[in-house]
CSV table of C-alpha atoms in Angstrom, one decimal:
chain,number,residue,atom,x,y,z
A,11,UNK,CA,9.2,-11.5,-8.8
A,12,UNK,CA,8.7,-9.0,-11.3
A,13,UNK,CA,10.6,-5.6,-10.8
A,14,UNK,CA,9.7,-4.2,-14.1
A,15,UNK,CA,5.9,-5.1,-13.0
A,16,UNK,CA,6.8,-3.3,-9.1
A,17,UNK,CA,8.0,-0.2,-10.7
A,18,UNK,CA,5.8,0.0,-13.8
A,19,UNK,CA,3.3,0.3,-11.0
A,20,UNK,CA,4.9,2.8,-8.3
A,21,UNK,CA,5.3,5.1,-11.6
A,22,UNK,CA,1.3,5.1,-11.8
A,23,UNK,CA,0.2,7.6,-10.1
A,24,UNK,CA,-3.0,6.3,-7.9
A,25,UNK,CA,-4.9,8.7,-5.1
A,26,UNK,CA,-7.0,7.3,-2.8
A,27,UNK,CA,-10.5,7.8,-4.8
A,28,UNK,CA,-8.3,7.5,-8.0
A,29,UNK,CA,-7.2,4.1,-8.5
A,30,UNK,CA,-8.7,2.9,-11.9
A,31,UNK,CA,-5.3,3.2,-14.6
A,32,UNK,CA,-3.6,1.2,-11.6
A,33,UNK,CA,-6.4,-1.6,-11.3
A,34,UNK,CA,-6.7,-1.5,-14.6
A,35,UNK,CA,-2.5,-2.6,-14.5
A,36,UNK,CA,-3.2,-5.5,-12.4
A,37,UNK,CA,-5.7,-7.4,-13.9
A,38,UNK,CA,-3.6,-6.7,-17.0
A,39,UNK,CA,-0.1,-8.3,-15.8
A,40,UNK,CA,-2.7,-11.3,-13.1
A,41,UNK,CA,-5.1,-12.2,-16.1
A,42,UNK,CA,-2.3,-15.7,-17.2
A,43,UNK,CA,-1.7,-16.7,-13.6
A,44,UNK,CA,-5.8,-16.6,-12.3
A,45,UNK,CA,-8.3,-18.5,-12.0
A,46,UNK,CA,-10.8,-15.7,-12.0
A,47,UNK,CA,-11.0,-11.7,-10.3
A,48,UNK,CA,-13.8,-10.8,-8.5
A,49,UNK,CA,-14.3,-6.9,-8.5
A,50,UNK,CA,-16.8,-4.6,-6.8
A,51,UNK,CA,-18.2,-0.8,-6.9
A,52,UNK,CA,-15.5,0.4,-4.9
A,53,UNK,CA,-12.7,-0.5,-7.5
A,54,UNK,CA,-11.4,-3.5,-5.8
A,55,UNK,CA,-9.7,-6.4,-7.6
A,56,UNK,CA,-8.8,-9.5,-6.4
A,57,UNK,CA,-7.2,-12.3,-7.7
A,58,UNK,CA,-8.6,-15.6,-7.3
A,59,UNK,CA,-6.5,-19.1,-7.5
A,60,UNK,CA,-8.8,-22.2,-6.8
A,61,UNK,CA,-11.9,-21.2,-6.1
A,62,UNK,CA,-13.4,-24.0,-5.1
A,63,UNK,CA,-11.5,-24.1,-1.9
A,64,UNK,CA,-13.7,-24.5,0.8
A,65,UNK,CA,-10.5,-22.4,2.4
A,66,UNK,CA,-10.0,-18.4,1.9
A,67,UNK,CA,-7.0,-16.6,2.6
A,68,UNK,CA,-7.4,-12.8,1.6
A,69,UNK,CA,-4.3,-11.1,1.4
A,70,UNK,CA,-4.7,-7.2,1.2
A,71,UNK,CA,-2.6,-4.6,0.1
A,72,UNK,CA,-4.1,-1.1,-0.1
A,73,UNK,CA,-3.1,0.6,-4.2
A,74,UNK,CA,-4.7,4.0,-3.3
A,75,UNK,CA,-1.9,6.9,-2.0
A,76,UNK,CA,-1.4,9.5,-0.3
A,77,UNK,CA,-1.3,13.2,-2.7
A,78,UNK,CA,-4.2,16.5,-2.1
A,79,UNK,CA,-7.3,18.0,-4.8
A,80,UNK,CA,-8.6,21.0,-5.8
A,81,UNK,CA,-10.3,22.9,-4.7
A,82,UNK,CA,-10.5,26.2,-6.5
A,83,UNK,CA,-8.9,27.4,-9.2
A,84,UNK,CA,-8.2,31.5,-8.9
A,85,UNK,CA,-8.3,34.3,-10.6
A,86,UNK,CA,-4.6,34.2,-11.2
A,87,UNK,CA,-4.6,30.9,-12.7
A,88,UNK,CA,-3.1,29.2,-9.2
A,89,UNK,CA,-4.7,26.1,-7.9
A,90,UNK,CA,-5.8,25.8,-4.3
A,91,UNK,CA,-5.7,22.5,-2.5
A,92,UNK,CA,-6.6,20.2,0.3
A,93,UNK,CA,-5.0,16.8,1.5
A,94,UNK,CA,-6.4,13.1,0.3
A,95,UNK,CA,-5.0,11.4,3.4
A,96,UNK,CA,-2.3,12.0,6.0
A,97,UNK,CA,0.1,14.4,3.8
A,98,UNK,CA,3.2,16.5,4.9
A,99,UNK,CA,2.5,18.8,3.9
A,100,UNK,CA,6.4,20.7,4.0
A,101,UNK,CA,6.8,18.6,1.8
A,102,UNK,CA,5.0,19.7,-1.2
A,103,UNK,CA,6.9,23.4,-0.9
A,104,UNK,CA,8.4,23.8,-4.2
A,105,UNK,CA,7.6,20.7,-5.5
A,106,UNK,CA,6.7,19.6,-8.9
A,107,UNK,CA,3.4,17.9,-9.4
A,108,UNK,CA,1.3,16.2,-11.5
A,109,UNK,CA,-2.4,17.1,-12.0
A,110,UNK,CA,-4.8,14.5,-13.6
A,111,UNK,CA,-7.1,15.4,-15.7
A,112,UNK,CA,-9.5,14.0,-17.9
A,113,UNK,CA,-7.5,14.4,-21.0
A,114,UNK,CA,-4.1,14.0,-19.1
A,115,UNK,CA,-1.3,14.8,-16.8
A,116,UNK,CA,-0.4,18.8,-16.1
A,117,UNK,CA,2.4,19.9,-14.3
A,118,UNK,CA,2.8,22.3,-11.6
A,119,UNK,CA,4.4,22.9,-8.8
A,120,UNK,CA,3.7,23.9,-5.5
A,121,UNK,CA,4.1,27.4,-5.0
A,122,UNK,CA,7.4,28.8,-2.3
A,123,UNK,CA,6.3,32.6,-0.6
A,124,UNK,CA,8.4,33.8,2.9
A,125,UNK,CA,5.2,33.2,5.0
A,126,UNK,CA,4.4,30.0,3.9
A,127,UNK,CA,8.5,28.7,4.3
A,128,UNK,CA,8.1,30.3,8.0
A,129,UNK,CA,4.6,29.0,8.7
A,130,UNK,CA,4.8,26.2,11.4
A,131,UNK,CA,1.0,25.6,11.4
A,132,UNK,CA,1.2,24.6,7.5
A,133,UNK,CA,-1.9,22.8,6.8
A,134,UNK,CA,-2.6,21.7,2.7
A,135,UNK,CA,-5.0,24.3,1.8
A,136,UNK,CA,-2.6,27.3,2.7
A,137,UNK,CA,-0.7,25.6,0.0
A,138,UNK,CA,-1.3,26.4,-4.5
A,139,UNK,CA,0.1,25.0,-7.5
A,140,UNK,CA,1.1,27.2,-10.1
A,141,UNK,CA,0.1,25.3,-13.6
A,142,UNK,CA,1.3,28.4,-15.8
A,143,UNK,CA,-1.8,29.4,-16.3
A,144,UNK,CA,-2.4,33.5,-16.3
A,145,UNK,CA,-6.6,33.7,-15.5
A,146,UNK,CA,-8.6,32.0,-13.5
A,147,UNK,CA,-10.1,31.3,-17.6
A,148,UNK,CA,-7.1,29.5,-18.6
A,149,UNK,CA,-6.4,26.8,-16.4
A,150,UNK,CA,-9.9,25.9,-15.7
A,151,UNK,CA,-10.0,25.1,-19.9
A,152,UNK,CA,-7.3,22.5,-18.3
A,153,UNK,CA,-8.4,21.9,-14.2
A,154,UNK,CA,-10.9,21.4,-12.7
A,155,UNK,CA,-12.2,21.5,-9.4
A,156,UNK,CA,-11.9,17.6,-7.4
A,157,UNK,CA,-9.1,17.0,-9.8
A,158,UNK,CA,-6.5,15.0,-8.1
A,159,UNK,CA,-3.1,15.7,-7.4
A,160,UNK,CA,0.8,13.4,-7.0
A,161,UNK,CA,3.9,14.1,-6.5
A,162,UNK,CA,6.0,14.4,-9.4
A,163,UNK,CA,8.7,11.5,-8.3
A,164,UNK,CA,9.9,8.9,-9.7
A,165,UNK,CA,11.9,5.7,-8.4
A,166,UNK,CA,15.2,5.2,-8.5
A,167,UNK,CA,17.7,2.3,-7.4
A,168,UNK,CA,20.0,3.0,-4.1
A,169,UNK,CA,23.0,1.6,-3.1
A,170,UNK,CA,22.3,-1.9,-1.0
A,171,UNK,CA,19.2,-3.7,-3.0
A,172,UNK,CA,17.5,-0.3,-2.2
A,173,UNK,CA,14.6,1.5,-4.1
A,174,UNK,CA,13.2,5.1,-3.9
A,175,UNK,CA,9.9,6.5,-4.8
A,176,UNK,CA,6.7,7.8,-4.3
A,177,UNK,CA,4.1,5.7,-3.2
A,178,UNK,CA,6.2,3.3,-2.1
A,179,UNK,CA,3.3,2.9,0.4
A,180,UNK,CA,1.5,0.5,-0.5
A,181,UNK,CA,3.3,-0.3,-3.7
A,182,UNK,CA,5.0,-3.0,-2.3
A,183,UNK,CA,2.3,-5.1,-0.2
A,184,UNK,CA,-0.1,-4.7,-3.2
A,185,UNK,CA,2.9,-5.9,-5.3
A,186,UNK,CA,3.2,-8.2,-2.8
A,187,UNK,CA,-0.2,-9.7,-2.7
A,188,UNK,CA,0.1,-10.7,-5.9
A,189,UNK,CA,3.1,-12.0,-6.2
A,190,UNK,CA,2.6,-14.0,-2.9
A,191,UNK,CA,-0.5,-15.4,-5.0
A,192,UNK,CA,1.7,-16.1,-7.8
A,193,UNK,CA,4.9,-17.5,-5.9
A,194,UNK,CA,2.2,-20.3,-4.6
A,195,UNK,CA,1.2,-21.3,-8.0
A,196,UNK,CA,4.5,-22.1,-8.5
A,197,UNK,CA,5.0,-24.5,-5.0
A,198,UNK,CA,1.8,-25.6,-6.4
A,199,UNK,CA,-1.2,-24.8,-3.8
A,200,UNK,CA,-4.3,-25.8,-3.8
A,201,UNK,CA,-5.8,-23.5,-1.2
A,202,UNK,CA,-8.1,-20.8,-2.1
A,203,UNK,CA,-6.3,-17.1,-2.3
A,204,UNK,CA,-8.4,-14.2,-2.7
A,205,UNK,CA,-5.2,-11.5,-3.6
A,206,UNK,CA,-7.4,-8.0,-3.2
A,207,UNK,CA,-5.3,-5.5,-4.4
A,208,UNK,CA,-7.5,-2.8,-2.0
A,209,UNK,CA,-8.6,1.3,-2.8
A,210,UNK,CA,-9.6,3.9,-0.5
A,211,UNK,CA,-6.9,2.5,2.5
A,212,UNK,CA,-5.7,6.4,3.1
A,213,UNK,CA,-8.5,7.6,3.4
A,214,UNK,CA,-11.5,5.6,4.1
A,215,UNK,CA,-10.7,1.3,4.2
A,216,UNK,CA,-13.9,1.5,2.0
A,217,UNK,CA,-11.6,-1.3,0.0
A,218,UNK,CA,-11.3,-3.6,3.1
A,219,UNK,CA,-14.4,-3.1,4.4
A,220,UNK,CA,-15.8,-4.3,1.0
A,221,UNK,CA,-13.0,-6.9,-0.2
A,222,UNK,CA,-14.0,-8.4,3.5
A,223,UNK,CA,-17.5,-8.3,2.7
A,224,UNK,CA,-17.6,-10.1,-0.8
A,225,UNK,CA,-14.8,-13.0,-0.5
A,226,UNK,CA,-15.9,-13.9,3.4
A,227,UNK,CA,-12.5,-15.4,4.4
A,228,UNK,CA,-11.4,-17.9,6.6
A,229,UNK,CA,-8.4,-15.7,7.4
A,230,UNK,CA,-6.3,-12.6,5.9
A,231,UNK,CA,-3.1,-11.4,5.9
A,232,UNK,CA,-2.3,-7.1,5.2
A,233,UNK,CA,0.6,-5.9,3.5
A,234,UNK,CA,1.8,-2.6,4.0
A,235,UNK,CA,4.4,-1.2,5.4
A,236,UNK,CA,6.0,0.3,8.5
A,237,UNK,CA,8.2,2.9,10.4
A,238,UNK,CA,11.8,2.3,9.6
A,239,UNK,CA,13.6,3.7,12.6
A,240,UNK,CA,17.6,3.1,11.2
A,241,UNK,CA,18.1,6.7,11.3
A,242,UNK,CA,19.0,9.8,12.7
A,243,UNK,CA,16.5,11.2,14.9
A,244,UNK,CA,13.9,8.9,13.9
A,245,UNK,CA,11.7,7.7,16.9
A,246,UNK,CA,12.9,4.3,17.9
A,247,UNK,CA,11.3,4.1,21.5
A,248,UNK,CA,8.2,4.3,19.8
A,249,UNK,CA,8.4,1.9,16.7
A,250,UNK,CA,11.3,-0.1,18.2
A,251,UNK,CA,14.8,-1.2,16.0
A,252,UNK,CA,12.9,-1.6,12.3
A,253,UNK,CA,15.6,-1.6,9.4
A,254,UNK,CA,15.5,-1.8,5.9
A,255,UNK,CA,16.7,-5.0,4.9
A,256,UNK,CA,16.6,-6.5,7.7
A,257,UNK,CA,13.7,-9.0,6.5
A,258,UNK,CA,9.8,-8.4,6.9
A,259,UNK,CA,8.0,-7.1,9.8
A,260,UNK,CA,5.3,-9.0,12.1
A,261,UNK,CA,3.1,-6.7,14.4
A,262,UNK,CA,2.5,-8.3,17.5
A,263,UNK,CA,-1.6,-6.5,18.6
A,264,UNK,CA,-5.0,-6.8,20.3
A,265,UNK,CA,-6.5,-8.2,16.5
A,266,UNK,CA,-3.4,-9.9,15.4
A,267,UNK,CA,-4.1,-13.6,15.3
A,268,UNK,CA,-1.4,-15.1,17.8
A,269,UNK,CA,-1.3,-18.8,16.1
A,270,UNK,CA,-1.3,-17.1,12.4
A,271,UNK,CA,1.8,-14.9,13.6
A,272,UNK,CA,3.2,-18.6,14.7
A,273,UNK,CA,2.9,-20.3,12.0
A,274,UNK,CA,4.4,-17.2,10.1
A,275,UNK,CA,7.5,-17.4,12.6
A,276,UNK,CA,7.7,-21.4,11.2
A,277,UNK,CA,7.6,-21.5,8.8
A,278,UNK,CA,11.2,-18.0,8.3
A,279,UNK,CA,13.0,-19.8,10.4
A,280,UNK,CA,12.2,-22.9,8.3
A,281,UNK,CA,13.2,-21.4,5.7
A,282,UNK,CA,15.6,-18.1,6.8
A,283,UNK,CA,13.6,-15.1,6.5
A,284,UNK,CA,14.7,-12.8,8.7
A,285,UNK,CA,11.6,-11.6,10.5
A,286,UNK,CA,11.4,-8.2,12.8
A,287,UNK,CA,8.7,-7.3,15.1
A,288,UNK,CA,6.3,-3.9,16.4
A,289,UNK,CA,4.1,-3.4,18.2
A,290,UNK,CA,0.0,-2.4,17.3
A,291,UNK,CA,-1.5,-2.5,20.3
A,292,UNK,CA,-4.4,-1.5,19.2
A,293,UNK,CA,-5.9,0.1,16.0
A,294,UNK,CA,-2.9,-0.9,13.2
A,295,UNK,CA,-3.3,1.5,11.2
A,296,UNK,CA,-4.2,-0.8,8.1
A,297,UNK,CA,-6.3,-3.2,5.6
A,298,UNK,CA,-6.5,-5.0,8.9
A,299,UNK,CA,-8.2,-3.0,10.7
A,300,UNK,CA,-11.2,-2.9,8.8
A,301,UNK,CA,-11.2,-6.5,7.9
A,302,UNK,CA,-11.4,-8.1,11.5
A,303,UNK,CA,-14.5,-6.6,12.2
A,304,UNK,CA,-15.9,-8.6,9.6
A,305,UNK,CA,-17.7,-11.2,9.5
A,306,UNK,CA,-16.9,-12.3,13.1
A,307,UNK,CA,-13.7,-11.1,13.3
A,308,UNK,CA,-11.8,-12.8,10.9
A,309,UNK,CA,-8.6,-14.0,11.8
A,310,UNK,CA,-5.5,-12.1,10.9
A,311,UNK,CA,-1.5,-11.5,10.6
A,312,UNK,CA,0.9,-8.2,9.1
A,313,UNK,CA,3.6,-8.5,7.2
A,314,UNK,CA,5.0,-4.7,6.4
A,315,UNK,CA,7.9,-3.7,4.8
A,316,UNK,CA,10.5,-1.5,6.6
A,317,UNK,CA,10.2,2.3,4.9
A,318,UNK,CA,11.8,5.7,5.5
A,319,UNK,CA,10.3,9.2,5.6
A,320,UNK,CA,7.0,7.6,4.9
A,321,UNK,CA,4.4,9.8,3.4
A,322,UNK,CA,7.5,11.8,1.5
A,323,UNK,CA,8.0,12.0,-2.0
A,324,UNK,CA,11.3,9.6,-1.9
A,325,UNK,CA,10.5,6.9,0.4
A,326,UNK,CA,13.1,4.2,0.8
A,327,UNK,CA,12.8,0.8,0.9
A,328,UNK,CA,14.5,-2.6,0.4
A,329,UNK,CA,13.5,-4.8,-2.6
A,330,UNK,CA,15.1,-7.4,-0.7
A,331,UNK,CA,12.6,-7.4,1.8
A,332,UNK,CA,9.9,-7.5,-0.5
A,333,UNK,CA,11.4,-10.2,-2.3
A,334,UNK,CA,11.3,-11.9,1.6
A,335,UNK,CA,8.0,-11.1,2.4
A,336,UNK,CA,6.6,-12.7,-1.1
A,337,UNK,CA,8.5,-16.3,-0.4
A,338,UNK,CA,7.1,-16.1,3.1
A,339,UNK,CA,3.4,-15.5,2.7
A,340,UNK,CA,3.5,-18.6,-0.6
A,341,UNK,CA,4.8,-20.9,1.6
A,342,UNK,CA,2.1,-19.8,4.5
A,343,UNK,CA,-0.1,-20.7,2.2
A,344,UNK,CA,1.4,-24.0,1.6
A,345,UNK,CA,1.3,-24.8,5.4
A,346,UNK,CA,-2.1,-23.7,5.3
A,347,UNK,CA,-2.7,-26.0,3.0
A,348,UNK,CA,-1.1,-29.2,4.7
A,349,UNK,CA,-3.4,-27.9,7.3
A,350,UNK,CA,-4.1,-24.7,10.0
A,351,UNK,CA,-5.8,-25.5,13.1
A,352,UNK,CA,-8.6,-22.3,14.2
A,353,UNK,CA,-9.9,-24.4,16.8
A,354,UNK,CA,-7.8,-23.1,19.8
A,355,UNK,CA,-8.3,-19.4,19.2
A,356,UNK,CA,-11.9,-19.6,17.9
A,357,UNK,CA,-13.7,-19.0,21.2
A,358,UNK,CA,-13.0,-20.0,24.9
A,359,UNK,CA,-15.6,-22.6,25.0
């Protein structure tokens, strides 16, 4: 896999609703490897291999991330904000941020006051951002309401093939779906592969809805992240025992197709890929929720990468887990090509 492009993806801000710059990089990177691209007004990019195949496998990983948005500028030149997606508000106190504007990045800091530090019920609209301006007029020369903000953090390589960084949720999944296409092409697959880097998952699921409507896939593999519980005070009773570096995670639940999971398990056993499991008895909280409900119930599986400290500015995951997920999904595409009978699960008649 191309680690350099993964790192480029992590470094490119892409809050939900402002994914355009990252999507352009995906197109540039994938252009030599695909037969064509699909896109739509909502901003999805779908890398397509073997478009003439009657069997269409949709691989979906969202490229958007959580962040903040400017709502107003105060008389003293400070920025007031609201959340974009499920941020953990206390983690932003004292944090450096990047304000994304039409003319480039404006740097700032989330302010810290004794009252904010003591507020047990801190909300995003309690925060303010200091960009160094001293008046509203000065700040308005650079920033306007509606501007997006993301945490100003970078990636770092850690021990044991781990990395930390902003927005591993879900740069890892988006990277996996395009690398799985590249790997499957190397292996000679002829099945129709539609690797969708979807938009808006953290806020509306709109990208998943439109990708499914556009492609009308035979089946789908969703790739996202999930909670690792291999550290102190993690909620393992709710999630289960899931380790960073322990391999990709399969979800079991009401919208997961059991035959697809069984096939993934057989392939993992054949290619010595360790698997972990999580329970998703209802909603999965991923693009899969929207995709499954399109076009009469698309059969799908959910493959996740364990990360620690989700929705923080420094999530931690394993590059080995990413590499294993790419290989598993690429091998799955070859298995579909050989013939995967979904008829036992299409209906009860």
